PDB file of C-alpha atoms in Angstrom:
ATOM      1  CA  GLN A  11       0.000   0.000   0.000  1.00  0.00           C
ATOM      2  CA  VAL A  12       1.144   3.514  -0.725  1.00  0.00           C
ATOM      3  CA  GLN A  13       2.185   5.587   2.274  1.00  0.00           C
ATOM      4  CA  LEU A  14       1.209   9.238   2.305  1.00  0.00           C
ATOM      5  CA  LYS A  15       2.631  12.125   4.309  1.00  0.00           C
ATOM      6  CA  GLU A  16       1.053  15.570   4.444  1.00  0.00           C
ATOM      7  CA  SER A  17       2.826  18.850   5.185  1.00  0.00           C
ATOM      8  CA  GLY A  18       2.255  22.571   4.909  1.00  0.00           C
ATOM      9  CA  GLY A  19      -0.384  23.171   7.548  1.00  0.00           C
ATOM     10  CA  GLY A  20      -0.216  26.011  10.033  1.00  0.00           C
ATOM     11  CA  LEU A  21      -1.907  29.041  11.535  1.00  0.00           C
ATOM     12  CA  VAL A  22      -3.133  31.744   9.162  1.00  0.00           C
ATOM     13  CA  GLN A  23      -5.455  34.708   9.395  1.00  0.00           C
ATOM     14  CA  ALA A  24      -8.786  34.739   7.605  1.00  0.00           C
ATOM     15  CA  GLY A  25      -8.283  35.724   3.974  1.00  0.00           C
ATOM     16  CA  GLY A  26      -4.826  34.222   3.887  1.00  0.00           C
ATOM     17  CA  SER A  27      -3.409  31.300   1.928  1.00  0.00           C
ATOM     18  CA  LEU A  28      -1.681  28.001   2.570  1.00  0.00           C
ATOM     19  CA  ARG A  29      -0.349  25.298   0.285  1.00  0.00           C
ATOM     20  CA  LEU A  30      -0.546  21.725   1.483  1.00  0.00           C
ATOM     21  CA  SER A  31       1.593  18.954   0.043  1.00  0.00           C
ATOM     22  CA  CYS A  32       1.189  15.200   0.213  1.00  0.00           C
ATOM     23  CA  ALA A  33       4.160  13.003  -0.672  1.00  0.00           C
ATOM     24  CA  ALA A  34       3.624   9.382  -1.673  1.00  0.00           C
ATOM     25  CA  SER A  35       6.058   6.587  -0.989  1.00  0.00           C
ATOM     26  CA  GLU A  36       5.971   4.853  -4.344  1.00  0.00           C
ATOM     27  CA  ARG A  37       5.792   5.449  -8.059  1.00  0.00           C
ATOM     28  CA  THR A  38       2.465   3.608  -8.363  1.00  0.00           C
ATOM     29  CA  PHE A  39       1.080   6.897  -7.019  1.00  0.00           C
ATOM     30  CA  ALA A  40       0.316   7.816 -10.634  1.00  0.00           C
ATOM     31  CA  MET A  41      -2.162   4.916 -10.770  1.00  0.00           C
ATOM     32  CA  TYR A  42      -4.298   6.400  -7.982  1.00  0.00           C
ATOM     33  CA  LYS A  43      -6.839   9.149  -8.023  1.00  0.00           C
ATOM     34  CA  MET A  44      -6.117  11.343  -5.021  1.00  0.00           C
ATOM     35  CA  GLY A  45      -8.240  13.295  -2.639  1.00  0.00           C
ATOM     36  CA  TRP A  46      -7.984  15.836   0.122  1.00  0.00           C
ATOM     37  CA  LEU A  47     -10.400  15.491   3.007  1.00  0.00           C
ATOM     38  CA  ARG A  48     -10.657  17.276   6.338  1.00  0.00           C
ATOM     39  CA  GLN A  49     -12.007  16.796   9.832  1.00  0.00           C
ATOM     40  CA  ALA A  50     -12.915  19.620  12.162  1.00  0.00           C
ATOM     41  CA  PRO A  51     -13.218  19.101  15.936  1.00  0.00           C
ATOM     42  CA  GLY A  52     -16.448  17.352  16.794  1.00  0.00           C
ATOM     43  CA  LYS A  53     -17.373  16.814  13.159  1.00  0.00           C
ATOM     44  CA  GLU A  54     -17.162  13.926  10.745  1.00  0.00           C
ATOM     45  CA  ARG A  55     -14.480  13.725   8.094  1.00  0.00           C
ATOM     46  CA  GLU A  56     -15.579  15.463   4.907  1.00  0.00           C
ATOM     47  CA  PHE A  57     -14.503  15.571   1.293  1.00  0.00           C
ATOM     48  CA  VAL A  58     -12.641  18.651   0.045  1.00  0.00           C
ATOM     49  CA  ALA A  59     -11.214  17.936  -3.418  1.00  0.00           C
ATOM     50  CA  ALA A  60     -10.171  15.126  -5.743  1.00  0.00           C
ATOM     51  CA  ILE A  61      -7.975  14.790  -8.801  1.00  0.00           C
ATOM     52  CA  GLY A  62      -7.754  12.188 -11.536  1.00  0.00           C
ATOM     53  CA  TRP A  63      -4.832  10.021 -12.521  1.00  0.00           C
ATOM     54  CA  SER A  64      -3.164  12.494 -14.863  1.00  0.00           C
ATOM     55  CA  GLY A  65      -4.388  15.637 -13.146  1.00  0.00           C
ATOM     56  CA  GLY A  66      -6.681  16.619 -16.000  1.00  0.00           C
ATOM     57  CA  ARG A  67      -9.882  16.220 -14.007  1.00  0.00           C
ATOM     58  CA  THR A  68     -10.710  17.756 -10.654  1.00  0.00           C
ATOM     59  CA  TYR A  69     -13.710  17.832  -8.356  1.00  0.00           C
ATOM     60  CA  TYR A  70     -14.433  20.111  -5.397  1.00  0.00           C
ATOM     61  CA  SER A  71     -16.883  20.385  -2.588  1.00  0.00           C
ATOM     62  CA  ASP A  72     -19.182  23.370  -2.873  1.00  0.00           C
ATOM     63  CA  SER A  73     -17.686  24.865   0.287  1.00  0.00           C
ATOM     64  CA  VAL A  74     -14.213  25.261  -1.259  1.00  0.00           C
ATOM     65  CA  LYS A  75     -14.973  25.648  -4.970  1.00  0.00           C
ATOM     66  CA  GLY A  76     -13.334  28.777  -6.342  1.00  0.00           C
ATOM     67  CA  ARG A  77     -10.999  29.109  -3.343  1.00  0.00           C
ATOM     68  CA  PHE A  78      -9.022  25.849  -3.321  1.00  0.00           C
ATOM     69  CA  THR A  79      -7.074  24.209  -6.151  1.00  0.00           C
ATOM     70  CA  ILE A  80      -5.904  20.610  -6.203  1.00  0.00           C
ATOM     71  CA  SER A  81      -3.002  19.595  -8.413  1.00  0.00           C
ATOM     72  CA  ARG A  82      -0.471  16.794  -8.706  1.00  0.00           C
ATOM     73  CA  ASP A  83       3.056  16.164  -9.935  1.00  0.00           C
ATOM     74  CA  ASN A  84       3.358  12.477 -10.785  1.00  0.00           C
ATOM     75  CA  ALA A  85       7.083  12.815 -11.461  1.00  0.00           C
ATOM     76  CA  LYS A  86       7.505  13.834  -7.802  1.00  0.00           C
ATOM     77  CA  ASN A  87       4.799  11.542  -6.397  1.00  0.00           C
ATOM     78  CA  THR A  88       3.127  14.561  -4.811  1.00  0.00           C
ATOM     79  CA  VAL A  89      -0.361  16.055  -4.669  1.00  0.00           C
ATOM     80  CA  PHE A  90      -1.005  19.641  -3.612  1.00  0.00           C
ATOM     81  CA  LEU A  91      -3.860  21.702  -2.236  1.00  0.00           C
ATOM     82  CA  GLN A  92      -3.577  25.449  -2.733  1.00  0.00           C
ATOM     83  CA  MET A  93      -5.959  27.149  -0.318  1.00  0.00           C
ATOM     84  CA  ASN A  94      -6.802  30.817  -0.838  1.00  0.00           C
ATOM     85  CA  SER A  95      -9.277  33.158   0.845  1.00  0.00           C
ATOM     86  CA  LEU A  96      -9.271  30.955   3.908  1.00  0.00           C
ATOM     87  CA  LEU A  97     -12.170  31.174   6.341  1.00  0.00           C
ATOM     88  CA  PRO A  98     -12.329  30.247  10.035  1.00  0.00           C
ATOM     89  CA  GLU A  99     -14.632  27.372   9.084  1.00  0.00           C
ATOM     90  CA  ASP A 100     -11.784  25.865   7.053  1.00  0.00           C
ATOM     91  CA  THR A 101     -10.053  25.052  10.339  1.00  0.00           C
ATOM     92  CA  ALA A 102      -9.514  21.283  10.452  1.00  0.00           C
ATOM     93  CA  VAL A 103      -7.013  18.490  10.161  1.00  0.00           C
ATOM     94  CA  TYR A 104      -6.439  17.955   6.449  1.00  0.00           C
ATOM     95  CA  TYR A 105      -5.719  14.483   5.108  1.00  0.00           C
ATOM     96  CA  CYS A 106      -4.733  13.196   1.722  1.00  0.00           C
ATOM     97  CA  ALA A 107      -5.890   9.768   0.672  1.00  0.00           C
ATOM     98  CA  ALA A 108      -5.958   7.526  -2.363  1.00  0.00           C
ATOM     99  CA  ASP A 109      -8.997   6.460  -4.353  1.00  0.00           C
ATOM    100  CA  ARG A 110      -7.844   3.142  -5.777  1.00  0.00           C
ATOM    101  CA  ARG A 111     -11.096   2.230  -7.499  1.00  0.00           C
ATOM    102  CA  PRO A 112     -10.278   1.235 -11.124  1.00  0.00           C
ATOM    103  CA  VAL A 113     -12.790   3.679 -12.617  1.00  0.00           C
ATOM    104  CA  PRO A 114     -12.207   7.269 -13.733  1.00  0.00           C
ATOM    105  CA  SER A 115     -14.998   8.864 -11.705  1.00  0.00           C
ATOM    106  CA  LEU A 116     -14.104  11.288  -8.919  1.00  0.00           C
ATOM    107  CA  VAL A 117     -16.364  11.085  -5.897  1.00  0.00           C
ATOM    108  CA  ALA A 118     -17.048  12.897  -2.634  1.00  0.00           C
ATOM    109  CA  SER A 119     -17.753   9.744  -0.637  1.00  0.00           C
ATOM    110  CA  VAL A 120     -15.235   9.431   2.188  1.00  0.00           C
ATOM    111  CA  ALA A 121     -15.628   5.645   1.974  1.00  0.00           C
ATOM    112  CA  ALA A 122     -13.982   5.630  -1.474  1.00  0.00           C
ATOM    113  CA  TYR A 123     -10.648   6.758  -0.019  1.00  0.00           C
ATOM    114  CA  ASP A 124      -8.032   4.760   1.831  1.00  0.00           C
ATOM    115  CA  ASN A 125      -4.284   4.834   2.537  1.00  0.00           C
ATOM    116  CA  TRP A 126      -4.774   7.915   4.670  1.00  0.00           C
ATOM    117  CA  GLY A 127      -1.857  10.103   5.693  1.00  0.00           C
ATOM    118  CA  GLN A 128      -1.415  11.262   9.293  1.00  0.00           C
ATOM    119  CA  GLY A 129      -2.941  14.666   8.582  1.00  0.00           C
ATOM    120  CA  THR A 130      -1.777  18.265   8.902  1.00  0.00           C
ATOM    121  CA  GLN A 131      -3.490  20.880  11.064  1.00  0.00           C
ATOM    122  CA  VAL A 132      -4.836  24.037   9.430  1.00  0.00           C
ATOM    123  CA  THR A 133      -6.058  26.760  11.761  1.00  0.00           C
ATOM    124  CA  VAL A 134      -7.650  29.935  10.417  1.00  0.00           C
ATOM    125  CA  SER A 135      -8.065  32.777  12.882  1.00  0.00           C
ATOM    126  CA  SER A 136     -10.784  35.402  12.507  1.00  0.00           C
TER     127      SER A 136
END
């Protein structure tokens, strides 16, 4: 199984930006669709964004559409999440995970993702 490690979280003021990275342990990374998900205190884990195998297709939750951008560099086994115009409600632990289903569809179902990283904390102050 691929191992994933997130980085780039931190404390930022509302309106600010952060760029999260997720490094994968193996070159089969390019065979996986990838997703970013998050979990706020006291809430269930929720979908944020997903990207297809080559990076040509993306899918976002309504809450982040237009503010966040997911991208990937298969040569570096890394997926990114650029977060702009951050809001206090974006505060959460952010996880990257793999969608290993052998179909091209990108989905928001948390159950479709596995091989979770350890997460990186994002805190947005008002």
